[in-house]
CSV table of C-alpha atoms in Angstrom, one decimal:
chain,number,residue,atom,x,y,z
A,1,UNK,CA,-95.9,-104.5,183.7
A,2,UNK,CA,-98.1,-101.6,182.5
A,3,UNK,CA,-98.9,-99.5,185.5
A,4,UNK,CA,-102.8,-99.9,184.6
A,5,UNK,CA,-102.4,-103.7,184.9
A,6,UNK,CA,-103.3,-104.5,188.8
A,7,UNK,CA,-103.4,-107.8,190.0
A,8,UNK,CA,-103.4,-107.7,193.5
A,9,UNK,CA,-105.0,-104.4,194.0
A,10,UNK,CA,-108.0,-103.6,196.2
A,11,UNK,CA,-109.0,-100.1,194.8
A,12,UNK,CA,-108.5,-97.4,192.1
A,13,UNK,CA,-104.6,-95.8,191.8
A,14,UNK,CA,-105.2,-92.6,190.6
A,15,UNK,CA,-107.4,-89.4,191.0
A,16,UNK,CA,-110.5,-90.3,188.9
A,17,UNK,CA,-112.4,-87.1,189.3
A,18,UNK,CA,-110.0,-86.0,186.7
A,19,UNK,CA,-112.8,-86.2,184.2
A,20,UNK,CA,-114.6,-83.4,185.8
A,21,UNK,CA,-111.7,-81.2,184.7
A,22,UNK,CA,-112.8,-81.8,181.2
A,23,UNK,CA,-116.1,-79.8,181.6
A,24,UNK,CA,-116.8,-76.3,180.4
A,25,UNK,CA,-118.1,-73.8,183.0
A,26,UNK,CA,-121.4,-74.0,181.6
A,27,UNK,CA,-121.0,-78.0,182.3
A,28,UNK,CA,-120.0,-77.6,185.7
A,29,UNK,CA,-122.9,-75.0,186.4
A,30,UNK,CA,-125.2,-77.8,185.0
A,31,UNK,CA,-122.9,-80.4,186.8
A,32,UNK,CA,-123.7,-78.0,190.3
A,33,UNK,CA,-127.6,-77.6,189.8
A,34,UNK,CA,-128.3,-81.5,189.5
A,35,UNK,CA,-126.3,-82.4,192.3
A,36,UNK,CA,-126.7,-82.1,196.2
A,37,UNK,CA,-124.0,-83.0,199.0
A,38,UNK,CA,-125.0,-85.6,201.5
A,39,UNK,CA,-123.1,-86.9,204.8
A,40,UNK,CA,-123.2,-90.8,205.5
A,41,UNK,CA,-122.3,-91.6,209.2
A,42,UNK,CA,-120.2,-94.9,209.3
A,43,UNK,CA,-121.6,-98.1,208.9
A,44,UNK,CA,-124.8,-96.4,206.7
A,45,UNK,CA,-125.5,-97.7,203.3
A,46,UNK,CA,-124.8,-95.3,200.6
A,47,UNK,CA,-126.9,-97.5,197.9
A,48,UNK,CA,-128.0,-100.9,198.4
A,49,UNK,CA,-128.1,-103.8,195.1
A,50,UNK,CA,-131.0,-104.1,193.3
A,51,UNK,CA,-132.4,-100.9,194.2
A,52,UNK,CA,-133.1,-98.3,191.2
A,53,UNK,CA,-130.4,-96.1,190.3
A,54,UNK,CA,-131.6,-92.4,190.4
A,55,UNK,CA,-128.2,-91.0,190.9
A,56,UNK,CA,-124.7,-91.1,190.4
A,57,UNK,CA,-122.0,-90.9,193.6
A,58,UNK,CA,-119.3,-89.0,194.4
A,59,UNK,CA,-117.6,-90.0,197.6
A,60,UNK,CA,-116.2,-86.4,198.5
A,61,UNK,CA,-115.0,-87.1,201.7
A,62,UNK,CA,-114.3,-90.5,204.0
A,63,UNK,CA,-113.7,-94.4,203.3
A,64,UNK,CA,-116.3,-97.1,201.7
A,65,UNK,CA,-116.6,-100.4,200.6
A,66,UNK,CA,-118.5,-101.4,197.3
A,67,UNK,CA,-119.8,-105.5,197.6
A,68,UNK,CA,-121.7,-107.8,196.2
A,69,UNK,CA,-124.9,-109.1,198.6
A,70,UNK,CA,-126.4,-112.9,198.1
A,71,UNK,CA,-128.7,-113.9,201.5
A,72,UNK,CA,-126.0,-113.5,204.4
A,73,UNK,CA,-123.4,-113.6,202.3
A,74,UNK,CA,-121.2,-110.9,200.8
A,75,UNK,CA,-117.8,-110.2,198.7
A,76,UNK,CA,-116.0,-107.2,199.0
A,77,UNK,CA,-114.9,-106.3,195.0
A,78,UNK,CA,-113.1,-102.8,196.0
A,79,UNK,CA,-112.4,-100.1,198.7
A,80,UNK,CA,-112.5,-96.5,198.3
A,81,UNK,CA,-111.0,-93.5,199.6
A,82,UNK,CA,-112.1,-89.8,199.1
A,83,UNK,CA,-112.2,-88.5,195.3
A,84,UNK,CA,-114.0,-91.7,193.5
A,85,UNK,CA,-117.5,-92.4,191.7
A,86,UNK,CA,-119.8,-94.7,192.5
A,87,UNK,CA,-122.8,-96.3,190.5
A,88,UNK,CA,-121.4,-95.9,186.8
A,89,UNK,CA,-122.4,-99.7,186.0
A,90,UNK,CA,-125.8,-98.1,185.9
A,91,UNK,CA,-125.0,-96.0,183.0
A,92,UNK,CA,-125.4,-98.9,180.7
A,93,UNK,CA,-128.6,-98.5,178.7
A,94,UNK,CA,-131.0,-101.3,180.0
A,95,UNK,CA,-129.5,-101.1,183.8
A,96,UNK,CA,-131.6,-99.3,186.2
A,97,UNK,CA,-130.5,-100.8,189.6
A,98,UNK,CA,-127.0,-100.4,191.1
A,99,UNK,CA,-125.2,-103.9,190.7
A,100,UNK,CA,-123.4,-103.7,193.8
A,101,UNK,CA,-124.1,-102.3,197.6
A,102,UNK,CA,-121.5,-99.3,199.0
A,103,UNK,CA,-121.5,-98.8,202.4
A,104,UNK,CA,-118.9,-96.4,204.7
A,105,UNK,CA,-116.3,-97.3,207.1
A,106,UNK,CA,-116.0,-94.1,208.4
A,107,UNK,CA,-117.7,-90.8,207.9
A,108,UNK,CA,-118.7,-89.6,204.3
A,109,UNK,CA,-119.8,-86.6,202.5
A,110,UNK,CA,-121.2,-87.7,199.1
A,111,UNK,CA,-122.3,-85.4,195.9
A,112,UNK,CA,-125.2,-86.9,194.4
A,113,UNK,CA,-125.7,-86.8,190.6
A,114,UNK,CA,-128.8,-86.8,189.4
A,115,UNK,CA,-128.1,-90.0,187.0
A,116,UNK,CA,-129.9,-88.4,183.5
A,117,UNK,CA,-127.6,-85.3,184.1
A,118,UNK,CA,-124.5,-87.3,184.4
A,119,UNK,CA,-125.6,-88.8,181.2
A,120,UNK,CA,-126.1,-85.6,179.4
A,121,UNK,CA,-122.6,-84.5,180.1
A,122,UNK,CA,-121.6,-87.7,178.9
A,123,UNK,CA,-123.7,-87.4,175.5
A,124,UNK,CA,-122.5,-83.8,175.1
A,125,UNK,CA,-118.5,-84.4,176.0
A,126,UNK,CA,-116.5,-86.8,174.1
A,127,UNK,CA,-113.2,-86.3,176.4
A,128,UNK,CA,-115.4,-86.7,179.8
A,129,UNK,CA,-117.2,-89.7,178.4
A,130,UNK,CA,-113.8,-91.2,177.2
A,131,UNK,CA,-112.2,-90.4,180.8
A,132,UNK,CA,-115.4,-92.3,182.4
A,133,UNK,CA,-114.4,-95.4,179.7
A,134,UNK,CA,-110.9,-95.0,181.4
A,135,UNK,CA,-112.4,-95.5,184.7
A,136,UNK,CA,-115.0,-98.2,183.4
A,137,UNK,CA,-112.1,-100.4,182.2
A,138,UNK,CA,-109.5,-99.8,185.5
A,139,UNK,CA,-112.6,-101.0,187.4
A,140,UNK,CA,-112.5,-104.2,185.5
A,141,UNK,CA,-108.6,-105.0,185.7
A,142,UNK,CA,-109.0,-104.4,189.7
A,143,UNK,CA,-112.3,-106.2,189.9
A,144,UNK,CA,-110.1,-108.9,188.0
A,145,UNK,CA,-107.0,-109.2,190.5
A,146,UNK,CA,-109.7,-109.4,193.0
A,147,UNK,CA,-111.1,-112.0,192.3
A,148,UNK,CA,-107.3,-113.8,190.9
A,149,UNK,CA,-106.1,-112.9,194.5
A,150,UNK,CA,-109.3,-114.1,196.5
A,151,UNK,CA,-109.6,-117.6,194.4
A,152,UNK,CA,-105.7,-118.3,193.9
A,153,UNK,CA,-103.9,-117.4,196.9
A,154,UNK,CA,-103.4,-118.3,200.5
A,155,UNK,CA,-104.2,-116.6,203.4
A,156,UNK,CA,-100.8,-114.7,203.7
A,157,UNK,CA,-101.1,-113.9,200.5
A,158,UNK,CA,-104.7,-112.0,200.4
A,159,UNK,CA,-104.1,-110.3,203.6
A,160,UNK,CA,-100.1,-109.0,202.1
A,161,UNK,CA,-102.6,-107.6,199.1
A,162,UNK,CA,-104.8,-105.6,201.7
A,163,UNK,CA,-101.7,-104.1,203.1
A,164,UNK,CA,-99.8,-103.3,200.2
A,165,UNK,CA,-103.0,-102.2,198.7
A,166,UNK,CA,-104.2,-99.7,201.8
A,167,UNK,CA,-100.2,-98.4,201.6
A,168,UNK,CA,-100.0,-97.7,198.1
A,169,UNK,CA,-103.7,-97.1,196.7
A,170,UNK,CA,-105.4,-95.8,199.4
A,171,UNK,CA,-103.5,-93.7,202.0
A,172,UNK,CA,-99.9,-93.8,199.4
A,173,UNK,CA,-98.1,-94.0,202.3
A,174,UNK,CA,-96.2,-96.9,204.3
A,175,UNK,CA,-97.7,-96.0,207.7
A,176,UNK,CA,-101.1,-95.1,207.2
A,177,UNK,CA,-104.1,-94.9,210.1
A,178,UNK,CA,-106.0,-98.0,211.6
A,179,UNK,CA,-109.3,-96.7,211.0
A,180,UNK,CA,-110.3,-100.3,209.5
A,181,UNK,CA,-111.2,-103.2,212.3
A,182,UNK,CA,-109.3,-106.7,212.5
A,183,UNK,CA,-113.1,-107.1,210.8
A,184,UNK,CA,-112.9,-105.3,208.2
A,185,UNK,CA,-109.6,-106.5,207.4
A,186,UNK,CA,-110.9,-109.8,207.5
A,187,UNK,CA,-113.4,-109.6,205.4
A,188,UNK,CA,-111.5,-107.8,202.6
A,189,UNK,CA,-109.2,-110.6,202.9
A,190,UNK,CA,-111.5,-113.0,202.6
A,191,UNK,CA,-110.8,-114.8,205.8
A,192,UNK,CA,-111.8,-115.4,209.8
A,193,UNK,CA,-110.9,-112.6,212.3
A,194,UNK,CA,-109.2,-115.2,214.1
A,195,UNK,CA,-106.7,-115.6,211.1
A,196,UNK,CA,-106.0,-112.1,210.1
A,197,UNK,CA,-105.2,-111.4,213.9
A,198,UNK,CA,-102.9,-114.5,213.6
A,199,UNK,CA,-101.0,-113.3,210.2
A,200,UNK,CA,-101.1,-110.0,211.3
A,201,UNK,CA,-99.1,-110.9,214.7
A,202,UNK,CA,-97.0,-113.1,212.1
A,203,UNK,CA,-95.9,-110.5,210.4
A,204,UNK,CA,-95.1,-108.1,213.3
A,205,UNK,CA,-92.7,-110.9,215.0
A,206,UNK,CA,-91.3,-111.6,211.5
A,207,UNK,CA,-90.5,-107.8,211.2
A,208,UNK,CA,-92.8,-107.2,208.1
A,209,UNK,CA,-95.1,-104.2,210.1
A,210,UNK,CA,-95.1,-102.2,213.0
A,211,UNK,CA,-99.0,-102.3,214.8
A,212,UNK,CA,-99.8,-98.9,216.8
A,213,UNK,CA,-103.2,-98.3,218.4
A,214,UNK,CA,-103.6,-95.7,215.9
A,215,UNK,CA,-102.1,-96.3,213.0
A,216,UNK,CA,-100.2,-99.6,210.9
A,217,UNK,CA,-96.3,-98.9,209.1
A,218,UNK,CA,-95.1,-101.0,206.8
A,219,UNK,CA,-91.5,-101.4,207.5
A,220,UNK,CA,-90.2,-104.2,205.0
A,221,UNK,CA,-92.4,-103.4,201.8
A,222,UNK,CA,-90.2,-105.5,199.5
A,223,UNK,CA,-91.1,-108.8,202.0
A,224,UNK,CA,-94.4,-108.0,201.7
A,225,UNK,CA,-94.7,-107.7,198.4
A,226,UNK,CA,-92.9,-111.4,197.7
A,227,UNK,CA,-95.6,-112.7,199.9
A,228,UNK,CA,-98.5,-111.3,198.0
A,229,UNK,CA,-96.8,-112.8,194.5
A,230,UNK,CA,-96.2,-116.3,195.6
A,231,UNK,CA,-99.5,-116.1,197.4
């Protein structure tokens, strides 16, 4: 399978500020003077849905979720770590109000794009605006799995995706830091607290991962990974 083809994936695989490398020094000066750095404690929203879309995100620094909002409700459709851009849905001509909300589980520093700026480097760059295609169309395929893993699979299953996904997509390492709660887990997953503290206990005893204070280790990856296919 392609390696652009994620099913099971909970955020973006590779680096995609790599289309800032595509801009002159001119660009980046112009990229510079419509910008400004912000930090986000945790828990503070970084742009709520429906509201009107005056800049373009870049999450410099920290951990966030991106989700949709309807009353009480909400669904998580990706995580991400440092180096990722938020708000490019409201690129689209006719869109003036971010689709989604993005809030931070941890502390953030955020470069804020004025949104006609990003556009103009778009207009004026054929290789950045086909790089920001690239990342248009990877956010579909993982919005995809998510929703394949959230509607298809069992509760083993979803929270076996969150793992893998936090081991290989987000920290790219098989014992990565606990800075997410049993909540937070649970709520990627889809599923109660009660559960993924179950599951998670499950997999300890059955030898899948090791649970420190501070941090999780995968320790039988290829188990895992059979659980989140059969689901």
């Amino acid at each position: 399978m392609p390696k652009s083809v994620v099913f099971n994936g909970c955020s973006v695989g590779e680096n995609p500020l790599c289309c800032f490398d595509e801009l002159s020094n001119e660009e980046v000066s112009f990229f510079e003077e419509n910008s400004v750095e912000v930090n986000y404690k945790r828990g503070e929203t970084i742009c709520k849905q429906g509201s009107f879309a005056s800049h373009i995100m870049v999450l410099k620094k920290g951990l966030a979720k991106i989700y949709l909002e309807n009353g009480n409700d909400s669904l998580i459709l990706k995580i991400l770590p440092a180096i990722n851009i938020i708000g490019l849905p409201a690129l689209f001509d006719g869109n003036s109000v971010f689709p989604y909300s993005a809030q931070t589980y941890m502390d953030c520093t955020i470069k804020l794009i004025e949104i006609n700026a990003f556009k103009s480097l778009i207009e004026k760059n054929a290789l950045f605006a086909s790089k920001i295609i690239s990342m248009l169309a990877e956010n579909s395929v993982i919005i995809n799995g998510r929703f394949f893993c959230l509607t298809k699979k069992q509760t083993y299953g979803r929270l076996a995706d969150v793992l893998l996904c936090l081991a290989q997509r987000i920290y790219k390492t098989d014992k990565f830091p606990l800075q997410l709660t049993r909540k937070d887990l649970a709520e990627i997953a889809s599923m109660s607290i009660e559960s993924t503290t179950r599951i998670l206990t499950k997999f300890k005893e059955d030898g899948l991962i090791i649970i420190h204070p501070k941090f999780i280790e995968i320790t039988n990856i290829d188990k895992l990974t059979e659980i989140s296919q059969i689901g």
